[in-house]
PDB file of C-alpha atoms in Angstrom:
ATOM      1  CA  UNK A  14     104.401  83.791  96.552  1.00  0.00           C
ATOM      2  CA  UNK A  15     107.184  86.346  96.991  1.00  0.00           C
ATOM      3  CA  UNK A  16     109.061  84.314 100.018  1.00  0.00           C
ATOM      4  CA  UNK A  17     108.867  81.536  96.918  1.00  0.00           C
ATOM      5  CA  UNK A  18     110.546  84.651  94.530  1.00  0.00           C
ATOM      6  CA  UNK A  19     113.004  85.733  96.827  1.00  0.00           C
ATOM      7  CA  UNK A  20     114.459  82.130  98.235  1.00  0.00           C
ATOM      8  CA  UNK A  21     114.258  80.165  95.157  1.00  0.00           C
ATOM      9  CA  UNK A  22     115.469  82.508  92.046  1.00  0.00           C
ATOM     10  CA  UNK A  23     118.341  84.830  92.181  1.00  0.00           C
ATOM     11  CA  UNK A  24     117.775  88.705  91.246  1.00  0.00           C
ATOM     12  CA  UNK A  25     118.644  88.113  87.751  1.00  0.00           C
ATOM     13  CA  UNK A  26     116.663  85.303  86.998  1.00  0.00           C
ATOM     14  CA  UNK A  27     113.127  84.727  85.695  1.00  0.00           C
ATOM     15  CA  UNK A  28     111.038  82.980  88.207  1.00  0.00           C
ATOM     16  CA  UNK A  29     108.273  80.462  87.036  1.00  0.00           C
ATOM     17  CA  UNK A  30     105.428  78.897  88.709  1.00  0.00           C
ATOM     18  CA  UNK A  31     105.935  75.426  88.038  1.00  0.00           C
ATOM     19  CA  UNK A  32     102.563  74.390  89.397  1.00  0.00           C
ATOM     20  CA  UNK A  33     100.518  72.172  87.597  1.00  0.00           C
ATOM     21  CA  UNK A  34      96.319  73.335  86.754  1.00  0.00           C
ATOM     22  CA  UNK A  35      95.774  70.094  89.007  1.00  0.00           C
ATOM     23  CA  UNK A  36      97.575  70.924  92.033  1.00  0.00           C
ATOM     24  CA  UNK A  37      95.781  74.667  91.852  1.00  0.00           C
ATOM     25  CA  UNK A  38      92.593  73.416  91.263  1.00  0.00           C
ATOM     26  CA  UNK A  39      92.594  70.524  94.528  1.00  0.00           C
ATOM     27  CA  UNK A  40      94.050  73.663  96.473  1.00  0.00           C
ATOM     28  CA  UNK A  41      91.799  76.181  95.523  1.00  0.00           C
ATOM     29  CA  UNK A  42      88.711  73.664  96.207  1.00  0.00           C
ATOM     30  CA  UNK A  43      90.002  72.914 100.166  1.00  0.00           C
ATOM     31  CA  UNK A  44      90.521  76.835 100.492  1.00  0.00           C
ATOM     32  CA  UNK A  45      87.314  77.855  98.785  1.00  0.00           C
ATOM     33  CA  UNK A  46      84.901  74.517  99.743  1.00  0.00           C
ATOM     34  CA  UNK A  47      82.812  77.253 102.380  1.00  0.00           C
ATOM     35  CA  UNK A  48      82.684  79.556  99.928  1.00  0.00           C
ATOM     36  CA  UNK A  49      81.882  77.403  96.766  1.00  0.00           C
ATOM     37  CA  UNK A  50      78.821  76.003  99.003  1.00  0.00           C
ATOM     38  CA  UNK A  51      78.030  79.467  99.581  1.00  0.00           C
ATOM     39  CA  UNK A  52      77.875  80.667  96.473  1.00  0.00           C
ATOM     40  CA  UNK A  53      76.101  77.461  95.329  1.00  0.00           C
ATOM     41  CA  UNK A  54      73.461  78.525  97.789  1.00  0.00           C
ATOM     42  CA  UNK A  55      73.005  81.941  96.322  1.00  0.00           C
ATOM     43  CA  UNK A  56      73.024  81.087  92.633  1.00  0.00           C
ATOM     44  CA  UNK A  57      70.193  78.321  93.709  1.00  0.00           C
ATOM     45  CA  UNK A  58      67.559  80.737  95.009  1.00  0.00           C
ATOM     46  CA  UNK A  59      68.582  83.775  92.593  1.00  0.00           C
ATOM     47  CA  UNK A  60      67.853  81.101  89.751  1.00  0.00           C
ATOM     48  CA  UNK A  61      64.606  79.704  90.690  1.00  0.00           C
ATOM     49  CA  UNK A  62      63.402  80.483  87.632  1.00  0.00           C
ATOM     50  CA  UNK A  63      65.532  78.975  85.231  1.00  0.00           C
ATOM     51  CA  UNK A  64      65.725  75.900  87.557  1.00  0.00           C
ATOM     52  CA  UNK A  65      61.526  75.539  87.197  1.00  0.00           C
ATOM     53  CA  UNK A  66      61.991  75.893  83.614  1.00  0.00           C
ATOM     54  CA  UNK A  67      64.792  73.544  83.201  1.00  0.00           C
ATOM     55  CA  UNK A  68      63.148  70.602  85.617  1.00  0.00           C
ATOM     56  CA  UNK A  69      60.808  70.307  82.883  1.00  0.00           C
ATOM     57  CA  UNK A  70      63.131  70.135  79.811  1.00  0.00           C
ATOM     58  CA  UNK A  71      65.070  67.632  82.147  1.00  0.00           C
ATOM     59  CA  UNK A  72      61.948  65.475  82.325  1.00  0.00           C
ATOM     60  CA  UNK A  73      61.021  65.551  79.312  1.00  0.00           C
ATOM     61  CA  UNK A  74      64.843  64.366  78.398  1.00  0.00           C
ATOM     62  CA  UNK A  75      64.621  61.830  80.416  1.00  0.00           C
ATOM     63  CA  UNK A  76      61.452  60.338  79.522  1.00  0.00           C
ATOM     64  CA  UNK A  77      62.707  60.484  75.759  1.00  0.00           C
ATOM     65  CA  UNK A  78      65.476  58.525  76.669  1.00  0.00           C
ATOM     66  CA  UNK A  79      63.893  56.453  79.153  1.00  0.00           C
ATOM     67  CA  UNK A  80      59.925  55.812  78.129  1.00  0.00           C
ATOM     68  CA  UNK A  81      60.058  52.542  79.582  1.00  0.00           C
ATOM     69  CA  UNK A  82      60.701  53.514  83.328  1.00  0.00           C
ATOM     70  CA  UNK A  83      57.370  53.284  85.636  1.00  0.00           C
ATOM     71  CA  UNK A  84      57.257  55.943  88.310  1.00  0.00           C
ATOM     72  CA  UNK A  85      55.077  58.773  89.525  1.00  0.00           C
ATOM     73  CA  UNK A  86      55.066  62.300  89.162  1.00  0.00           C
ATOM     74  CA  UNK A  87      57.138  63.423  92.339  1.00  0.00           C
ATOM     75  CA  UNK A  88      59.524  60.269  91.825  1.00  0.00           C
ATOM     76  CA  UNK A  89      60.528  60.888  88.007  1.00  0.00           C
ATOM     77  CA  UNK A  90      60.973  64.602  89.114  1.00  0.00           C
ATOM     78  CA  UNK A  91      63.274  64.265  92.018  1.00  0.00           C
ATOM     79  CA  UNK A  92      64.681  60.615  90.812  1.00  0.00           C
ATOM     80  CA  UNK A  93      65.356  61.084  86.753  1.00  0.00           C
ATOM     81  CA  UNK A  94      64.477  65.000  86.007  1.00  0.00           C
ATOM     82  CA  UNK A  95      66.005  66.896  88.924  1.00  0.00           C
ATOM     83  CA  UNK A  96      69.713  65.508  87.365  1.00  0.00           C
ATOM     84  CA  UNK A  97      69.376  66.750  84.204  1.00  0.00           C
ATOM     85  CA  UNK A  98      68.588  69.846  85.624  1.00  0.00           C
ATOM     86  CA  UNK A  99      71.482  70.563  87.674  1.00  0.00           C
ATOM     87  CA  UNK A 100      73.365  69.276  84.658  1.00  0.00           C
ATOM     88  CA  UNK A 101      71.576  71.557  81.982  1.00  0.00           C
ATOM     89  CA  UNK A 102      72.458  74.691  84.783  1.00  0.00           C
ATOM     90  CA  UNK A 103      76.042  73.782  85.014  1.00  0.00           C
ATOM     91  CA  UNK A 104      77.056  73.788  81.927  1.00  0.00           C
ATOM     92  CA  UNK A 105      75.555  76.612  81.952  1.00  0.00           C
ATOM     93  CA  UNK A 106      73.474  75.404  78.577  1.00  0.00           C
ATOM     94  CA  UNK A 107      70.354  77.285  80.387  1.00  0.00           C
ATOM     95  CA  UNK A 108      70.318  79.808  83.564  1.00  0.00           C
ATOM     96  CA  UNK A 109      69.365  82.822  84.837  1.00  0.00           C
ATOM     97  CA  UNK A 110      71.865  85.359  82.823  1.00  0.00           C
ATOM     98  CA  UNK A 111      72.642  87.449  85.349  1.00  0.00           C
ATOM     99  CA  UNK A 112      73.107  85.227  88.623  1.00  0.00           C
ATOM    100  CA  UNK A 113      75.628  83.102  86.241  1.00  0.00           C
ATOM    101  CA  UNK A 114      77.555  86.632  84.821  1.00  0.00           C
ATOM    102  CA  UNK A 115      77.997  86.551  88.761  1.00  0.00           C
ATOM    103  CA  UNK A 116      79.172  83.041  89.159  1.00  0.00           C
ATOM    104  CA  UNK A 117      81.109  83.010  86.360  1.00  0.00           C
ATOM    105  CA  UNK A 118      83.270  85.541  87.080  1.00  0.00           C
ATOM    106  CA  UNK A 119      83.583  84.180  90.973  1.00  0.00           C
ATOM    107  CA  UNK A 120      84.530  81.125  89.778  1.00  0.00           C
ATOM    108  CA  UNK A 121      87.155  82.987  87.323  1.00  0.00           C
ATOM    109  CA  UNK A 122      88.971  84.522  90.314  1.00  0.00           C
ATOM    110  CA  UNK A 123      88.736  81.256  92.193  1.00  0.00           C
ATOM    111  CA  UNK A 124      90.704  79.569  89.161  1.00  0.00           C
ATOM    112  CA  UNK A 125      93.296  81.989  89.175  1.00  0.00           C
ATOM    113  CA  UNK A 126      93.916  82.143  92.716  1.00  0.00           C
ATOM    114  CA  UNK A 127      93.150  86.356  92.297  1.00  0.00           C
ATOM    115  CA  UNK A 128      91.971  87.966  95.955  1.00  0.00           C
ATOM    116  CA  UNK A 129      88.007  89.371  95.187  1.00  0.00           C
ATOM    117  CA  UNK A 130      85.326  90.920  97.542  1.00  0.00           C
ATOM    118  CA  UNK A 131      82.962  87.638  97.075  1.00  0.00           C
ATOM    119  CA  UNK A 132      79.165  89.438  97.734  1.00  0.00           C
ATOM    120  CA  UNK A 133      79.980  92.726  95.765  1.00  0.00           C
ATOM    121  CA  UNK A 134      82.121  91.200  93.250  1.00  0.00           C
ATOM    122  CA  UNK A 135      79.174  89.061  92.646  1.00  0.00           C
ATOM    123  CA  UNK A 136      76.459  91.635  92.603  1.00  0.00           C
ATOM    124  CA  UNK A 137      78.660  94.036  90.359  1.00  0.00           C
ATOM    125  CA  UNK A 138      78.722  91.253  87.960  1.00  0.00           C
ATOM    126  CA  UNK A 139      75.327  90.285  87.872  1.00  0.00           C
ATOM    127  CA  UNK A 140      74.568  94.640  87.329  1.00  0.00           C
ATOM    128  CA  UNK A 141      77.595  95.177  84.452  1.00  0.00           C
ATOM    129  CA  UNK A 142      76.276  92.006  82.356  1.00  0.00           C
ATOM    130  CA  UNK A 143      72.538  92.270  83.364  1.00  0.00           C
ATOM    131  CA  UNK A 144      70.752  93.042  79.834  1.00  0.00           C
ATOM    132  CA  UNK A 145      74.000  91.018  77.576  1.00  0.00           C
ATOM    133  CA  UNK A 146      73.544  87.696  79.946  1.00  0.00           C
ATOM    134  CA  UNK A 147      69.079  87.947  79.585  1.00  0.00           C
ATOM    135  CA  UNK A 148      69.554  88.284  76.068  1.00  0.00           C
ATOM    136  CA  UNK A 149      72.150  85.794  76.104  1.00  0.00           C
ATOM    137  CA  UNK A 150      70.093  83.289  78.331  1.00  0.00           C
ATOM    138  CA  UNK A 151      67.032  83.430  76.316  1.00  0.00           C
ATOM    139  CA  UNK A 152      68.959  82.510  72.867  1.00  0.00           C
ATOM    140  CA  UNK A 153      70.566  79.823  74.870  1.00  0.00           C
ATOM    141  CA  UNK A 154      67.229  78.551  76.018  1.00  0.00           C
ATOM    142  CA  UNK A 155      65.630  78.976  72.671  1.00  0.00           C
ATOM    143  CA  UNK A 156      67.661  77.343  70.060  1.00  0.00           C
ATOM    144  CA  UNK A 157      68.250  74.269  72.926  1.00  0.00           C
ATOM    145  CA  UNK A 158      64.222  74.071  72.948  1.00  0.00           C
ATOM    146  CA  UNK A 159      64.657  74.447  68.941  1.00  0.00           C
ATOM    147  CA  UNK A 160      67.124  71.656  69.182  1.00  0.00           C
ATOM    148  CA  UNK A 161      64.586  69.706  71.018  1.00  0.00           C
ATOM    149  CA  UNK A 162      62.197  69.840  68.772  1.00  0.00           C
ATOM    150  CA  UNK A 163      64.075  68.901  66.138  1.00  0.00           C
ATOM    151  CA  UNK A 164      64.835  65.581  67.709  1.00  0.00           C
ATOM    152  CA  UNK A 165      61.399  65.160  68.191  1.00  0.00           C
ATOM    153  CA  UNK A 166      60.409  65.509  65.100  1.00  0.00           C
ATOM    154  CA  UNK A 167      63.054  63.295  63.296  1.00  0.00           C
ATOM    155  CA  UNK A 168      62.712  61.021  65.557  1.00  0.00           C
ATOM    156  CA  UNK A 169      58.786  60.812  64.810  1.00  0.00           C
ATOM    157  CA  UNK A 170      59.361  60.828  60.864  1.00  0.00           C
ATOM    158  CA  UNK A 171      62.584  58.349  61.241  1.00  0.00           C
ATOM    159  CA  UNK A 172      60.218  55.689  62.877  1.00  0.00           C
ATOM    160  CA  UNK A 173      57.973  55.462  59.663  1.00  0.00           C
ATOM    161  CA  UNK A 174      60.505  55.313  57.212  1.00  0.00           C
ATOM    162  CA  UNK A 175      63.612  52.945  56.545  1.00  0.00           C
ATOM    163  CA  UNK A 176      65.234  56.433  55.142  1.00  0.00           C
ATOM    164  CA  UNK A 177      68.827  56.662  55.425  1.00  0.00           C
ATOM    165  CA  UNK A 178      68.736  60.209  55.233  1.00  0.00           C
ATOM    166  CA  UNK A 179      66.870  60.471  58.668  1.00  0.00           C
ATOM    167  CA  UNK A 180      69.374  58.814  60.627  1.00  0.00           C
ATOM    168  CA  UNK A 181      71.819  60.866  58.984  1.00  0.00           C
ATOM    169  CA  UNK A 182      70.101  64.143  59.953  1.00  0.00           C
ATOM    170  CA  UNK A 183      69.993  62.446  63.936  1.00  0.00           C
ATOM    171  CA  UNK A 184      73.884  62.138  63.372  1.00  0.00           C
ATOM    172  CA  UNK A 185      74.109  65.730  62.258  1.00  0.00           C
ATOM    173  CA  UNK A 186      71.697  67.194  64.657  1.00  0.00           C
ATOM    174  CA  UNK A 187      73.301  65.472  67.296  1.00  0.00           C
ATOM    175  CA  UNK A 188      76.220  66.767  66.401  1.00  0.00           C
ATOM    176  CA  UNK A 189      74.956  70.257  66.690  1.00  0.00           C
ATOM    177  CA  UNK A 190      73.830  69.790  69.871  1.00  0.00           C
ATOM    178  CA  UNK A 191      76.996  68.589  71.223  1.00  0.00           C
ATOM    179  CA  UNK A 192      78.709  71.916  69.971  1.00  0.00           C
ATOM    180  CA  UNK A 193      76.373  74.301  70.875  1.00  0.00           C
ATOM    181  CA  UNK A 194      77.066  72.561  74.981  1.00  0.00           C
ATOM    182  CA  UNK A 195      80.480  73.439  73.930  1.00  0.00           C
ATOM    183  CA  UNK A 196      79.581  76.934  72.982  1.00  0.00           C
ATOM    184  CA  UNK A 197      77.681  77.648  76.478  1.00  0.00           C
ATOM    185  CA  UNK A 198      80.902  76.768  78.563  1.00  0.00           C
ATOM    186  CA  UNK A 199      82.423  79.864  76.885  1.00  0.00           C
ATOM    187  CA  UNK A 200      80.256  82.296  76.292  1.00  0.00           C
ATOM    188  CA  UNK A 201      79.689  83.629  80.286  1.00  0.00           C
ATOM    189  CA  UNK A 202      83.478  83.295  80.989  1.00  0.00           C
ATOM    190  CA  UNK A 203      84.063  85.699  78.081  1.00  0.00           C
ATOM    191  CA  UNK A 204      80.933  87.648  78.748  1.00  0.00           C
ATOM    192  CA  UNK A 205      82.868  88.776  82.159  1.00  0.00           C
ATOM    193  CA  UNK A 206      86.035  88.982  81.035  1.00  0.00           C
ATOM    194  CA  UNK A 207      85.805  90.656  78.150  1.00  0.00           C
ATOM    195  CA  UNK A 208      84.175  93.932  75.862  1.00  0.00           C
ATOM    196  CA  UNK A 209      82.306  91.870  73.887  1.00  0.00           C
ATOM    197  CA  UNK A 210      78.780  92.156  71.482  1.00  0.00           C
ATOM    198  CA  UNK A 211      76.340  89.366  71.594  1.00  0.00           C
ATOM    199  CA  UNK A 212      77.392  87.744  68.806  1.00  0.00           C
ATOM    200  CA  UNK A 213      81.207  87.972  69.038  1.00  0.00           C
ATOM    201  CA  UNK A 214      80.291  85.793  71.999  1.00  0.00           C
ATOM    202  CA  UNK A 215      78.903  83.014  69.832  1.00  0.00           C
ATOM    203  CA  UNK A 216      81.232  83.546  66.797  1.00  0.00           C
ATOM    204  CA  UNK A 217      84.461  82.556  69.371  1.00  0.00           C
ATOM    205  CA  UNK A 218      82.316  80.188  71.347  1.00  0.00           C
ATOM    206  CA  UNK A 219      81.842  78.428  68.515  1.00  0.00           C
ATOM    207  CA  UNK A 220      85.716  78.468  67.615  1.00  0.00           C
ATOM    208  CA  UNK A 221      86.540  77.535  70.726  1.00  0.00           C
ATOM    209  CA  UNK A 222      83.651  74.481  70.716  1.00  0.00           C
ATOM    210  CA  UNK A 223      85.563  73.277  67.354  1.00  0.00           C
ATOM    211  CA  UNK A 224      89.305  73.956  67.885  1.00  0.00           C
ATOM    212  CA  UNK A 225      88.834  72.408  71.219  1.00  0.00           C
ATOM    213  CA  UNK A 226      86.615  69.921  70.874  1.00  0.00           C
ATOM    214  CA  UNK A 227      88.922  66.446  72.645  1.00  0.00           C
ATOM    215  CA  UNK A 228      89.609  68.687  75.294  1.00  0.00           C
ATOM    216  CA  UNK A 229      85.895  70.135  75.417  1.00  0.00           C
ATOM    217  CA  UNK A 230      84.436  66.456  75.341  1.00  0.00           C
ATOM    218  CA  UNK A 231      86.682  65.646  78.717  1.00  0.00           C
ATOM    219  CA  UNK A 232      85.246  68.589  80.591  1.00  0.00           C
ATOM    220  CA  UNK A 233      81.745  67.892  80.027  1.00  0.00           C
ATOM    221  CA  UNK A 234      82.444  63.991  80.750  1.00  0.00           C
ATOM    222  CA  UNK A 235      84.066  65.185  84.167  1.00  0.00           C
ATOM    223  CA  UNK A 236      80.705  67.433  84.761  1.00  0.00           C
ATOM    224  CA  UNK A 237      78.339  64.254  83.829  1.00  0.00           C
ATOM    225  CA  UNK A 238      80.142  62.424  86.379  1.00  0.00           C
ATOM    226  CA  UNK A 239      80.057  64.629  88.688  1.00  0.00           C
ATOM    227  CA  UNK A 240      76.447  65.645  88.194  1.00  0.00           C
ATOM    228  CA  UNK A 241      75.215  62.429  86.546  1.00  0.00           C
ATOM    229  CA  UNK A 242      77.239  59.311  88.188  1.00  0.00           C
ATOM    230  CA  UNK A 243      75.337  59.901  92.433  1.00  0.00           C
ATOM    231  CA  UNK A 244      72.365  59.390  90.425  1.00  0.00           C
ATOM    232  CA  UNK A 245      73.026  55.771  89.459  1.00  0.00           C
ATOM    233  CA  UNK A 246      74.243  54.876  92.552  1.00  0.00           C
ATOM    234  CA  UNK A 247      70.468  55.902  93.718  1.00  0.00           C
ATOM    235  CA  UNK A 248      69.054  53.962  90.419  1.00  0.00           C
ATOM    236  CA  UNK A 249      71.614  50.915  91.588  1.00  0.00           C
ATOM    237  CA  UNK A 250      70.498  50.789  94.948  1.00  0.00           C
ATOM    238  CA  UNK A 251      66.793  52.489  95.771  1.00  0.00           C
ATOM    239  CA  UNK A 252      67.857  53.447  99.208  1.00  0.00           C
ATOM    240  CA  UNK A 253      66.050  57.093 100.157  1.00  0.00           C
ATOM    241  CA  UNK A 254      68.478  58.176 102.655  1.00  0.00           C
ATOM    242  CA  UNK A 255      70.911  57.541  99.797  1.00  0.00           C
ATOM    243  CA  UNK A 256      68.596  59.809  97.501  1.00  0.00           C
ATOM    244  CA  UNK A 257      68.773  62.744 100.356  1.00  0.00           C
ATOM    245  CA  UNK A 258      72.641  62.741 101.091  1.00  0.00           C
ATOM    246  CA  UNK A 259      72.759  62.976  96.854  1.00  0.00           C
ATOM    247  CA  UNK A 260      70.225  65.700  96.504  1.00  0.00           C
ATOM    248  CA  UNK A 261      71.976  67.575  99.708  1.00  0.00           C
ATOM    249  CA  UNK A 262      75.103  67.092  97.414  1.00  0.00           C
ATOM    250  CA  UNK A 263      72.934  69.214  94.793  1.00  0.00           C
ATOM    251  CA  UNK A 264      72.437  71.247  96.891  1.00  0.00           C
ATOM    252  CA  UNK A 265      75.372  72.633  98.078  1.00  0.00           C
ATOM    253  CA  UNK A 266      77.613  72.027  95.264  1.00  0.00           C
ATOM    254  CA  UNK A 267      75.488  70.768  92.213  1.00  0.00           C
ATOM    255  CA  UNK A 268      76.117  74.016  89.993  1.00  0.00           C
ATOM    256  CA  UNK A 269      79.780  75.898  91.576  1.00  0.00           C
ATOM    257  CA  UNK A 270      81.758  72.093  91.760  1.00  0.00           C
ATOM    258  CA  UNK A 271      81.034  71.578  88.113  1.00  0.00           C
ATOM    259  CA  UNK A 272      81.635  75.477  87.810  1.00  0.00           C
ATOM    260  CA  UNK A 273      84.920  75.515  89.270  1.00  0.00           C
ATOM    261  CA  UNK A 274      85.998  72.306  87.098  1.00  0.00           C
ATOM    262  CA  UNK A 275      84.785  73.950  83.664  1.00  0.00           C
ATOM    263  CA  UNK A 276      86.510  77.372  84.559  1.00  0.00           C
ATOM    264  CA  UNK A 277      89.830  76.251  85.371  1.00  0.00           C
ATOM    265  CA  UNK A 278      90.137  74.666  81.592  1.00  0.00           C
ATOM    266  CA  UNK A 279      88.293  76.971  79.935  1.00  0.00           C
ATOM    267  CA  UNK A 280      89.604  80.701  80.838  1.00  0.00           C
ATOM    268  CA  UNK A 281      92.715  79.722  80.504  1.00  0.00           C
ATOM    269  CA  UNK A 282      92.057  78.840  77.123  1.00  0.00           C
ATOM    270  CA  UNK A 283      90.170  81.957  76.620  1.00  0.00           C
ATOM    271  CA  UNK A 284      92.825  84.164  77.900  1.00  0.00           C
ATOM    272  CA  UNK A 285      95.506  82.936  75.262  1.00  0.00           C
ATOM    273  CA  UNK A 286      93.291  83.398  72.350  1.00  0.00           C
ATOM    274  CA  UNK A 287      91.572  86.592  73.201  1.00  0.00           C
ATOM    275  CA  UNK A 288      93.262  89.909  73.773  1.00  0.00           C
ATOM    276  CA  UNK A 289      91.490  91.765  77.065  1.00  0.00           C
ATOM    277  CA  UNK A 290      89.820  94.868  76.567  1.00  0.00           C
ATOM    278  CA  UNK A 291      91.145  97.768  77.526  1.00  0.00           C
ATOM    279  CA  UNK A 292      89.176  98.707  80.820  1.00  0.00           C
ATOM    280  CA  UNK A 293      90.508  95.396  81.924  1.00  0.00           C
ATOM    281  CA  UNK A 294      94.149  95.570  81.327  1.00  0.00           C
ATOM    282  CA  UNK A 295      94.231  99.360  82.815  1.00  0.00           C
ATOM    283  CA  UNK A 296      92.430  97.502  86.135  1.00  0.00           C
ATOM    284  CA  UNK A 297      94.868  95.027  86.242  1.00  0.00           C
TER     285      UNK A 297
END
């Protein structure tokens, strides 16, 4: 960066980076691929729990959606509610608070190309945000289980009536539930950035969700795909060595891809709205 300073800008003039979010992000994935498979690794065994508890709300998503399909147990799991899971985790909608403080704020550094002592950086995360990302990961997974329920239960009334008000109350729930995905792409990313209470989190996540909600919708369709899309191919052609390479693919970059897609729209986006506390500007 300063050979770029000193041979393309004289002393007096202002230099700018004239590098486009794209061209950062393709770089930073070739120069960090080891690393984001690495820290997929980690964040996959620290967040065993979350991931039991989220195979099942990813089953039972996908058997609301999909009560027709015919398959056992062990196939719906790895076939239709494993997906889901990876999906629900990415966003991060639900997770393990503290492992994704940690990832969040690797994934931060990542986007803005900033140097960072991966392991420690990662552990002092998880330790500084440890009680605010529990709390924070237990509302999350309670009002999306609330959410759930509420589907289930308009959707049971709405088939025994011709009520228009019913649908309408699908509409608005749905709705809801597309916001409050919005709302979990923020809330870690500002968590780790920033001095924040609990529910200063939500209040700008929920901003954020609305004043950027085009831009919001084109992240999480780039996450679906990325999470979402190997799956058909599996559905499309019933091949199991196909169904291994994909879940391999989950494996080692199911949660920090998505991560590292998510991150580089939405800090930056963070950053211009939200002043940085004090302890952080000093560091910096």
């Amino acid at each position: 960066m300063s050979e770029d300073r000193i041979f393309r800008t004289a002393p007096e003039e202002k230099y700018y980076d004239n590098k486009s979010r794209a061209s950062i992000f393709f770089r930073v994935l070739i120069q960090k691929f080891w690393k984001l498979i690495e820290f997929n690794l980690i964040y996959l065994v620290i967040s065993i729990p979350a991931i039991i508890v989220s195979c099942f709300i990813g089953i039972y998503i996908t058997n609301s959606l999909l009560p027709a399909v015919e398959a056992d147990f062990f196939a719906f799991l790895f076939v239709y509610g494993f997906p889901p899971m990876v999906l629900l985790m990415a966003i991060p909608v639900i997770a393990f608070g503290p492992a994704q403080a940690g990832m969040a704020y690797i994934l931060r550094c990542f986007s803005y190309e900033r140097p960072t002592f991966y392991w420690s950086d990662f552990k002092d995360k998880m330790k500084e945000n440890f009680k605010q990302s529990l709390v924070v990961s237990l509302i999350n997974l309670a009002a999306f289980i609330f959410l759930l329920f509420d589907f289930y239960l308009y959707g049971q009334i709405s088939q025994n009536t011709d009520n228009l008000l019913f649908y309408v109350a699908n509409i608005f729930l749905f709705m809801i539930l597309i916001l409050f995905i919005m709302m979990a792409m923020y809330i870690y990313p500002m968590m780790v950035s920033y001095e924040l209470k609990t529910k200063y989190l939500y209040k700008n996540a929920f901003l954020f969700s609305i004043g950027r909600f085009l831009p919001n919708l084109v992240v999480l369709f780039i996450c679906f795909l990325l999470i979402l899309a190997p799956v058909l191919i599996v559905v499309y052609v019933g091949n199991a060595m196909v169904l291994a390479i994909i879940y391999l693919y989950y494996m080692v970059l199911g949660f920090s891809l998505p991560g590292l897609v998510s991150s580089f729209f939405i800090n930056p986006v963070i950053d211009k709205y939200l002043k940085p506390a004090p302890a952080q500007a000093n560091s910096e």
